[in-house]
Short mmCIF file of C-alpha atoms in Angstrom, two decimals:
data_model
loop_
_atom_site.label_atom_id
_atom_site.label_comp_id
_atom_site.label_asym_id
_atom_site.label_seq_id
_atom_site.Cartn_x
_atom_site.Cartn_y
_atom_site.Cartn_z
CA UNK A 1 66.52 106.65 76.36
CA UNK A 2 62.52 107.70 75.78
CA UNK A 3 59.31 105.83 74.15
CA UNK A 4 57.03 107.72 71.55
CA UNK A 5 53.23 107.05 71.44
CA UNK A 6 54.04 104.32 69.55
CA UNK A 7 56.26 102.47 72.06
CA UNK A 8 59.93 103.46 69.66
CA UNK A 9 63.14 103.99 71.40
CA UNK A 10 64.77 107.20 70.37
CA UNK A 11 68.38 107.54 71.48
CA UNK A 12 69.04 110.57 72.42
CA UNK A 13 72.49 112.54 71.67
CA UNK A 14 73.51 114.85 75.19
CA UNK A 15 75.20 117.41 73.04
CA UNK A 16 71.31 117.64 71.29
CA UNK A 17 68.37 120.01 72.73
CA UNK A 18 65.77 117.59 73.85
CA UNK A 19 62.01 118.35 72.94
CA UNK A 20 58.65 116.57 73.50
CA UNK A 21 56.18 116.78 69.97
CA UNK A 22 52.26 117.36 70.51
CA UNK A 23 50.79 117.11 68.14
CA UNK A 24 46.35 118.17 68.72
CA UNK A 25 44.00 116.25 66.58
CA UNK A 26 41.63 118.76 66.43
CA UNK A 27 37.40 118.40 65.48
CA UNK A 28 36.18 118.17 62.33
CA UNK A 29 36.96 122.51 62.04
CA UNK A 30 40.34 121.27 61.83
CA UNK A 31 40.46 118.10 60.36
CA UNK A 32 42.37 118.03 57.04
CA UNK A 33 42.20 114.53 55.80
CA UNK A 34 45.77 113.60 56.98
CA UNK A 35 46.45 110.78 58.57
CA UNK A 36 47.11 110.71 62.45
CA UNK A 37 50.84 109.18 61.64
CA UNK A 38 52.17 111.60 59.04
CA UNK A 39 50.87 114.37 60.85
CA UNK A 40 52.84 113.50 63.70
CA UNK A 41 55.90 112.50 61.72
CA UNK A 42 55.71 116.17 60.09
CA UNK A 43 55.79 117.84 63.12
CA UNK A 44 58.94 115.79 64.55
CA UNK A 45 60.65 116.38 60.69
CA UNK A 46 59.67 120.02 61.42
CA UNK A 47 61.72 119.60 65.21
CA UNK A 48 64.79 117.70 64.02
CA UNK A 49 65.39 120.25 61.45
CA UNK A 50 66.49 121.61 62.89
CA UNK A 51 68.64 119.58 64.96
CA UNK A 52 66.07 118.95 68.43
CA UNK A 53 66.68 115.64 69.93
CA UNK A 54 62.43 114.29 69.08
CA UNK A 55 63.30 112.44 72.87
CA UNK A 56 58.58 112.11 73.09
CA UNK A 57 56.11 112.74 70.73
CA UNK A 58 51.95 111.65 70.90
CA UNK A 59 48.79 113.06 69.10
CA UNK A 60 45.78 113.89 71.26
CA UNK A 61 42.07 114.53 70.03
CA UNK A 62 40.93 117.82 70.65
CA UNK A 63 36.63 118.06 70.44
CA UNK A 64 37.14 121.38 71.80
CA UNK A 65 39.90 123.75 71.60
CA UNK A 66 40.38 125.70 75.62
CA UNK A 67 41.14 129.42 74.52
CA UNK A 68 43.61 129.63 78.18
CA UNK A 69 45.59 125.69 76.84
CA UNK A 70 44.07 124.70 73.29
CA UNK A 71 44.50 121.24 75.20
CA UNK A 72 42.44 119.66 78.49
CA UNK A 73 43.72 120.32 81.83
CA UNK A 74 44.42 115.80 81.41
CA UNK A 75 46.44 116.18 78.94
CA UNK A 76 48.40 119.24 79.77
CA UNK A 77 49.25 117.15 83.25
CA UNK A 78 49.82 114.81 81.94
CA UNK A 79 52.47 116.27 79.64
CA UNK A 80 53.80 117.58 82.41
CA UNK A 81 54.65 114.16 84.05
CA UNK A 82 55.97 113.76 80.79
CA UNK A 83 58.51 116.83 81.52
CA UNK A 84 59.14 115.77 84.59
CA UNK A 85 60.14 112.16 83.68
CA UNK A 86 62.67 112.82 81.20
CA UNK A 87 63.51 116.07 83.63
CA UNK A 88 65.40 114.35 86.13
CA UNK A 89 65.02 110.62 84.96
CA UNK A 90 68.37 108.59 85.61
CA UNK A 91 69.67 108.84 82.11
CA UNK A 92 69.30 112.71 81.38
CA UNK A 93 70.91 115.92 82.07
CA UNK A 94 69.00 116.91 85.70
CA UNK A 95 67.29 120.21 86.11
CA UNK A 96 66.92 120.74 82.25
CA UNK A 97 63.52 120.30 80.89
CA UNK A 98 63.08 119.57 77.06
CA UNK A 99 61.22 122.14 75.09
CA UNK A 100 57.46 121.44 73.67
CA UNK A 101 56.59 121.67 70.47
CA UNK A 102 52.42 121.93 70.20
CA UNK A 103 51.86 120.94 66.34
CA UNK A 104 48.48 124.02 66.50
CA UNK A 105 48.91 127.43 66.28
CA UNK A 106 48.77 129.41 69.85
CA UNK A 107 47.29 132.80 70.63
CA UNK A 108 49.66 133.96 72.94
CA UNK A 109 47.59 133.27 76.00
CA UNK A 110 47.47 129.78 75.15
CA UNK A 111 51.61 129.69 74.82
CA UNK A 112 51.59 131.66 78.06
CA UNK A 113 49.70 129.52 79.26
CA UNK A 114 51.30 126.31 78.14
CA UNK A 115 54.83 127.59 80.14
CA UNK A 116 53.63 128.54 83.25
CA UNK A 117 52.41 124.93 83.30
CA UNK A 118 54.67 123.11 82.25
CA UNK A 119 57.92 125.81 83.39
CA UNK A 120 60.00 125.35 80.05
CA UNK A 121 59.66 127.21 76.41
CA UNK A 122 56.43 126.02 74.40
CA UNK A 123 56.92 126.82 70.46
CA UNK A 124 54.10 126.35 68.23
CA UNK A 125 53.58 125.28 64.43
CA UNK A 126 54.04 129.06 63.14
CA UNK A 127 57.30 129.28 66.00
CA UNK A 128 58.71 126.27 64.89
CA UNK A 129 58.65 127.09 60.96
CA UNK A 130 60.08 130.37 61.72
CA UNK A 131 62.97 128.96 63.80
CA UNK A 132 64.05 126.48 60.91
CA UNK A 133 63.69 129.86 58.31
CA UNK A 134 65.86 132.01 61.16
CA UNK A 135 68.41 129.50 61.41
CA UNK A 136 68.49 128.30 57.45
CA UNK A 137 68.17 131.90 55.50
CA UNK A 138 71.73 132.45 54.18
CA UNK A 139 71.11 135.89 51.61
CA UNK A 140 71.04 138.77 52.84
CA UNK A 141 67.21 138.89 50.85
CA UNK A 142 66.73 135.30 53.01
CA UNK A 143 68.01 137.04 56.33
CA UNK A 144 65.27 140.09 56.12
CA UNK A 145 62.38 138.10 54.78
CA UNK A 146 63.12 135.99 58.04
CA UNK A 147 63.71 139.24 60.23
CA UNK A 148 60.19 140.60 58.87
CA UNK A 149 58.47 137.50 59.49
CA UNK A 150 59.79 136.82 63.17
CA UNK A 151 58.90 140.69 63.98
CA UNK A 152 55.45 140.21 62.59
CA UNK A 153 54.65 137.20 64.21
CA UNK A 154 55.66 138.90 67.15
CA UNK A 155 54.07 141.83 67.34
CA UNK A 156 51.33 140.17 68.85
CA UNK A 157 53.26 138.28 72.31
CA UNK A 158 56.41 140.79 72.27
CA UNK A 159 59.32 138.93 72.35
CA UNK A 160 61.15 137.15 70.67
CA UNK A 161 61.02 133.22 68.80
CA UNK A 162 63.39 131.23 71.00
CA UNK A 163 66.47 132.19 68.21
CA UNK A 164 69.38 129.66 69.51
CA UNK A 165 67.18 127.96 71.86
CA UNK A 166 68.24 130.26 74.95
CA UNK A 167 66.23 128.96 78.20
CA UNK A 168 65.96 133.04 79.07
CA UNK A 169 63.03 135.41 77.12
CA UNK A 170 64.41 138.45 75.66
CA UNK A 171 62.79 141.02 73.40
CA UNK A 172 63.26 141.09 69.89
CA UNK A 173 67.12 141.07 69.13
CA UNK A 174 67.91 145.46 69.30
CA UNK A 175 65.48 145.60 72.43
CA UNK A 176 66.36 144.42 76.14
CA UNK A 177 63.56 142.56 78.20
CA UNK A 178 60.58 143.10 77.66
CA UNK A 179 59.04 144.88 81.06
CA UNK A 180 54.78 145.75 81.68
CA UNK A 181 56.21 149.56 81.41
CA UNK A 182 57.84 149.04 78.00
CA UNK A 183 54.52 147.56 75.58
CA UNK A 184 53.90 150.50 73.61
CA UNK A 185 58.07 151.29 73.26
CA UNK A 186 58.32 147.84 72.08
CA UNK A 187 55.93 148.04 69.95
CA UNK A 188 56.82 150.95 68.80
CA UNK A 189 60.24 149.98 67.72
CA UNK A 190 59.13 146.52 66.24
CA UNK A 191 56.80 148.75 63.89
CA UNK A 192 59.55 150.96 62.93
CA UNK A 193 61.97 147.90 62.12
CA UNK A 194 58.80 146.27 60.12
CA UNK A 195 59.01 149.60 58.23
CA UNK A 196 63.20 149.66 57.06
CA UNK A 197 63.17 145.97 56.54
CA UNK A 198 59.79 146.68 53.94
CA UNK A 199 61.62 149.29 52.49
CA UNK A 200 64.66 147.04 51.83
CA UNK A 201 62.97 144.44 50.65
CA UNK A 202 61.12 146.71 48.30
CA UNK A 203 64.50 147.72 46.74
CA UNK A 204 65.25 143.61 46.68
CA UNK A 205 62.18 143.38 44.37
CA UNK A 206 63.43 146.35 42.44
CA UNK A 207 66.56 144.29 41.98
CA UNK A 208 64.60 141.70 40.97
CA UNK A 209 62.17 142.90 38.75
CA UNK A 210 65.84 144.52 36.84
CA UNK A 211 66.88 141.26 36.25
CA UNK A 212 63.16 139.78 34.87
CA UNK A 213 63.92 143.04 32.76
CA UNK A 214 67.19 141.93 31.40
CA UNK A 215 65.45 138.52 30.59
CA UNK A 216 63.42 139.68 28.71
CA UNK A 217 64.88 141.26 26.32
CA UNK A 218 66.97 138.42 25.26
CA UNK A 219 63.52 136.27 25.93
CA UNK A 220 64.60 132.83 27.61
CA UNK A 221 61.16 130.69 28.78
CA UNK A 222 61.16 130.81 32.60
CA UNK A 223 60.18 127.74 34.59
CA UNK A 224 59.52 127.93 38.64
CA UNK A 225 59.19 124.53 40.58
CA UNK A 226 56.69 124.58 43.98
CA UNK A 227 56.05 122.13 45.43
CA UNK A 228 55.56 120.64 49.66
CA UNK A 229 58.67 120.77 51.45
CA UNK A 230 61.02 117.86 50.55
CA UNK A 231 59.10 116.54 47.72
CA UNK A 232 62.36 116.66 45.60
CA UNK A 233 62.51 120.07 44.11
CA UNK A 234 65.72 120.67 44.47
CA UNK A 235 67.21 116.81 43.23
CA UNK A 236 65.08 117.66 40.44
CA UNK A 237 66.65 120.73 40.16
CA UNK A 238 69.55 119.30 40.07
CA UNK A 239 69.41 116.71 37.66
CA UNK A 240 68.25 118.26 34.68
CA UNK A 241 70.83 121.48 35.26
CA UNK A 242 73.71 119.61 36.45
CA UNK A 243 73.78 122.26 38.95
CA UNK A 244 74.44 121.31 42.99
CA UNK A 245 72.06 122.85 44.95
CA UNK A 246 71.39 121.80 48.31
CA UNK A 247 68.91 118.37 48.33
CA UNK A 248 68.08 116.58 51.51
CA UNK A 249 66.15 114.16 52.84
CA UNK A 250 65.18 117.38 54.89
CA UNK A 251 62.06 119.52 55.61
CA UNK A 252 62.84 122.68 54.02
CA UNK A 253 66.34 122.34 52.71
CA UNK A 254 65.81 124.88 50.47
CA UNK A 255 64.94 128.56 51.63
CA UNK A 256 67.02 130.40 48.87
CA UNK A 257 65.66 130.41 45.49
CA UNK A 258 68.42 129.75 42.91
CA UNK A 259 67.87 130.02 39.01
CA UNK A 260 70.01 128.29 36.69
CA UNK A 261 70.29 127.71 32.42
CA UNK A 262 68.12 124.16 30.89
CA UNK A 263 68.62 123.57 27.52
CA UNK A 264 65.68 121.74 26.37
CA UNK A 265 64.81 118.92 24.11
CA UNK A 266 64.36 121.42 21.24
CA UNK A 267 67.62 122.88 21.77
CA UNK A 268 65.70 125.89 22.78
CA UNK A 269 66.60 127.63 26.30
CA UNK A 270 65.16 128.13 29.56
CA UNK A 271 65.39 129.63 32.64
CA UNK A 272 64.55 127.51 35.82
CA UNK A 273 63.83 128.56 39.59
CA UNK A 274 63.91 126.19 42.45
CA UNK A 275 61.87 128.36 45.05
CA UNK A 276 61.97 127.37 48.96
CA UNK A 277 58.93 124.76 49.61
CA UNK A 278 55.04 124.88 50.61
CA UNK A 279 53.78 123.52 53.79
CA UNK A 280 50.25 122.86 55.57
CA UNK A 281 49.30 125.68 57.73
CA UNK A 282 52.32 127.55 56.47
CA UNK A 283 51.89 130.90 58.78
CA UNK A 284 50.87 134.66 56.80
CA UNK A 285 53.70 135.70 58.05
CA UNK A 286 56.24 133.89 56.12
CA UNK A 287 53.84 133.84 52.58
CA UNK A 288 53.69 137.57 52.84
CA UNK A 289 57.68 137.86 53.64
CA UNK A 290 58.79 135.38 50.80
CA UNK A 291 55.82 137.08 48.53
CA UNK A 292 59.44 138.56 46.79
CA UNK A 293 61.46 135.61 46.31
CA UNK A 294 57.98 134.06 44.77
CA UNK A 295 57.50 136.67 42.38
CA UNK A 296 59.54 134.41 40.42
CA UNK A 297 56.62 132.08 40.69
CA UNK A 298 53.74 134.80 39.61
CA UNK A 299 56.37 135.47 36.59
CA UNK A 300 57.19 132.14 35.02
CA UNK A 301 55.55 130.88 32.10
CA UNK A 302 55.37 127.67 33.03
CA UNK A 303 55.14 126.17 37.03
CA UNK A 304 56.17 122.34 37.39
CA UNK A 305 54.35 121.42 40.63
CA UNK A 306 57.31 118.96 42.10
CA UNK A 307 55.21 116.33 44.37
CA UNK A 308 55.80 113.50 46.20
CA UNK A 309 53.81 109.96 44.73
CA UNK A 310 55.11 107.94 47.03
CA UNK A 311 54.14 109.91 50.27
CA UNK A 312 50.48 109.18 52.52
CA UNK A 313 49.01 112.88 52.20
CA UNK A 314 50.31 113.97 48.43
CA UNK A 315 46.62 114.86 47.98
CA UNK A 316 46.66 116.73 50.72
CA UNK A 317 49.76 119.06 50.51
CA UNK A 318 48.79 119.18 46.89
CA UNK A 319 45.51 121.69 48.42
CA UNK A 320 48.51 123.59 51.11
CA UNK A 321 50.17 123.93 47.87
CA UNK A 322 47.84 125.45 45.28
CA UNK A 323 46.22 127.06 48.54
CA UNK A 324 49.32 129.05 48.54
CA UNK A 325 49.21 129.75 45.22
CA UNK A 326 46.00 131.01 45.34
CA UNK A 327 47.04 133.13 48.05
CA UNK A 328 49.56 134.91 45.45
CA UNK A 329 47.01 135.18 43.06
CA UNK A 330 48.94 132.85 40.72
CA UNK A 331 46.62 131.67 38.28
CA UNK A 332 47.01 128.12 36.15
CA UNK A 333 45.29 126.62 33.50
CA UNK A 334 42.97 124.15 34.18
CA UNK A 335 43.58 121.78 31.62
CA UNK A 336 42.25 118.78 31.06
CA UNK A 337 44.76 114.99 30.20
CA UNK A 338 44.48 116.21 26.75
CA UNK A 339 46.40 119.45 27.41
CA UNK A 340 42.66 121.46 25.87
CA UNK A 341 41.94 124.70 27.97
CA UNK A 342 39.38 126.15 30.13
CA UNK A 343 40.65 128.63 31.88
CA UNK A 344 43.34 131.67 31.37
CA UNK A 345 46.21 131.69 33.22
CA UNK A 346 49.73 129.88 33.38
CA UNK A 347 50.45 126.42 32.59
CA UNK A 348 51.22 124.27 35.11
CA UNK A 349 52.57 120.57 35.61
CA UNK A 350 52.36 118.51 37.35
CA UNK A 351 55.91 116.29 37.98
CA UNK A 352 55.46 112.96 40.95
CA UNK A 353 58.11 112.33 42.13
CA UNK A 354 59.51 109.00 44.21
CA UNK A 355 57.93 106.83 42.07
CA UNK A 356 61.18 104.23 42.34
CA UNK A 357 59.67 104.35 46.07
CA UNK A 358 55.97 102.73 45.49
CA UNK A 359 55.90 99.23 43.99
CA UNK A 360 54.80 98.15 40.61
CA UNK A 361 51.19 98.28 41.25
CA UNK A 362 51.55 101.75 42.86
CA UNK A 363 53.53 103.25 39.51
CA UNK A 364 50.84 101.82 36.89
CA UNK A 365 47.77 103.50 39.81
CA UNK A 366 50.27 106.40 39.72
CA UNK A 367 50.90 106.88 35.25
CA UNK A 368 46.88 106.34 34.86
CA UNK A 369 46.10 108.76 37.85
CA UNK A 370 48.43 110.94 35.16
CA UNK A 371 47.14 109.39 32.07
CA UNK A 372 43.32 110.79 33.46
CA UNK A 373 43.39 113.43 35.39
CA UNK A 374 43.39 117.95 35.61
CA UNK A 375 46.81 118.42 34.75
CA UNK A 376 49.76 117.60 32.63
CA UNK A 377 50.76 115.77 34.97
CA UNK A 378 54.20 113.20 34.15
CA UNK A 379 55.23 110.31 36.50
CA UNK A 380 59.31 110.69 37.33
CA UNK A 381 61.71 109.80 40.15
CA UNK A 382 64.09 112.74 39.80
CA UNK A 383 66.79 110.55 41.99
CA UNK A 384 66.73 108.39 39.39
CA UNK A 385 66.13 110.12 36.52
CA UNK A 386 63.12 108.34 35.26
CA UNK A 387 60.37 110.03 33.31
CA UNK A 388 62.91 113.68 33.66
CA UNK A 389 63.03 113.23 30.06
CA UNK A 390 59.60 113.41 29.50
CA UNK A 391 59.18 116.25 32.07
CA UNK A 392 61.18 118.02 29.65
CA UNK A 393 59.34 117.04 26.78
CA UNK A 394 56.79 118.30 28.12
CA UNK A 395 57.93 121.67 29.52
CA UNK A 396 58.66 122.32 26.01
CA UNK A 397 55.22 121.52 24.12
CA UNK A 398 53.53 123.68 26.27
CA UNK A 399 55.55 126.41 25.61
CA UNK A 400 55.43 126.32 21.40
CA UNK A 401 51.87 125.54 21.72
CA UNK A 402 50.13 129.06 21.33
CA UNK A 403 53.46 129.61 19.02
CA UNK A 404 52.49 131.31 15.29
CA UNK A 405 53.76 130.15 12.43
CA UNK A 406 54.13 132.53 9.74
CA UNK A 407 56.41 133.67 6.84
CA UNK A 408 57.94 137.10 6.86
CA UNK A 409 60.42 138.13 3.48
CA UNK A 410 63.60 140.55 4.73
CA UNK A 411 66.07 142.87 2.47
CA UNK A 412 69.92 141.76 2.66
CA UNK A 413 70.10 145.01 4.28
CA UNK A 414 68.16 143.82 7.58
CA UNK A 415 71.00 141.48 9.41
CA UNK A 416 69.24 142.80 12.75
CA UNK A 417 66.21 141.99 12.07
CA UNK A 418 67.06 138.53 11.01
CA UNK A 419 69.65 138.31 13.64
CA UNK A 420 66.87 139.31 16.52
CA UNK A 421 63.97 136.77 14.99
CA UNK A 422 66.85 133.79 14.13
CA UNK A 423 67.70 134.27 18.34
CA UNK A 424 64.12 134.59 19.56
CA UNK A 425 62.34 132.73 16.97
CA UNK A 426 62.61 129.00 15.71
CA UNK A 427 63.60 129.43 12.26
CA UNK A 428 61.58 127.03 10.21
CA UNK A 429 62.64 127.49 6.78
CA UNK A 430 64.81 130.03 4.98
CA UNK A 431 65.23 130.61 1.36
CA UNK A 432 66.82 133.35 -0.47
CA UNK A 433 67.35 134.48 -4.43
CA UNK A 434 67.03 138.09 -6.01
CA UNK A 435 64.87 139.77 -3.68
CA UNK A 436 65.90 138.89 -0.78
CA UNK A 437 66.24 136.35 2.55
CA UNK A 438 61.89 134.27 3.00
CA UNK A 439 61.88 132.91 6.53
CA UNK A 440 59.52 130.42 8.09
CA UNK A 441 59.16 131.07 11.13
CA UNK A 442 57.43 129.43 14.60
CA UNK A 443 56.93 133.10 17.13
CA UNK A 444 55.47 133.26 20.32
CA UNK A 445 52.92 136.08 20.08
CA UNK A 446 54.49 137.93 22.07
CA UNK A 447 57.31 137.85 20.51
CA UNK A 448 56.12 138.80 17.12
CA UNK A 449 54.11 142.02 18.99
CA UNK A 450 57.31 143.33 19.77
CA UNK A 451 59.46 142.16 16.51
CA UNK A 452 56.48 144.49 14.99
CA UNK A 453 56.79 147.04 17.47
CA UNK A 454 60.99 147.07 17.24
CA UNK A 455 61.28 146.57 13.61
CA UNK A 456 58.25 148.88 11.84
CA UNK A 457 60.14 150.43 9.35
CA UNK A 458 61.35 146.76 8.25
CA UNK A 459 57.83 145.69 7.52
CA UNK A 460 56.76 148.89 6.18
#
């Protein structure tokens, strides 16, 4: 047994690797508006996501980051004492120290110095997230992206992440152990491997583009779910598609993207995509490596930003998601509560999820905020189904708001053009007479342009 900083005793399973979570609360420059306890709990959640047993967690204020260790000597000595107590405690497996998770970005020098001081493995936030992704990736594409991110991250360190959390350090998977005389060779081999993975991911990107081109020929609008990790994207995805994608109360439960067909309230077909969740301080290596996966977001017609409305740091999480979207150069329309556009870009809807976890007063507060916000926002409970129909109706309304209403006359011989319109436009009315067929249509501007190009002869 051990205790957290708050005094809570944590049960430990002997077969799970133990860890200590340390959250250095940086000064004003590093403050992002989050509560200290929420930060600490998120770091613990990241550790548990790879089945680590958190036996102690603690947050420390850091007024002046130290270039050699990030935290001060007092903190280093304090953590060293905790490691000694856990390692040689009466009810612990003597001689095996716990891993230390530092919830911050460590330089290679800081990581090495802390490992020497504590005589155990040290993972920073980036390394931990990379470990999670490495453990969870299932598809070939996902594994390639994780490999690329890990290699890019390790290029400056020349030692790999603690894959499978083994005790002894080694080189990147295809190399032997790192030696001082091998540094340049190791760098060259890593760069060669990075170049190969990038070529493979280009093939993946081209394949995805072929799939998107095929979808454009039978144009169904694409809806992408984005949001902070564990906000409920996969639960919402399963709710509206009746799919069985893995949905757990766990950080990064979804890594590999999934797409399914969806029928909107109007009867229109659409495609919805479930994507990897974002997180604060998402490693730049991962944003770049998962570019191919996140292309689905960049190509989407509508983005649904799933937010955990019951989370204390919901606003800070929103800022993190928008930051990553900005890195991907995804521009969204800034819409008032009345739905008027103030900029070009993609439509975005906020799905304020988990309202079932709120009190009635807080639910009313969230609902009022949704009405008065700068985005179309719908309070929902993906687990209970509340608000999901209203969300889909809002998607339906946005998809058709730019549609043109027009009429067209076709001869009876123009069956191909008529079938094309029935498949891609909303036929509001049809009138047949001796001269042919007259159709009243609602049609997307880009679809109308394609019709004119494809059936120029029909239009005369």
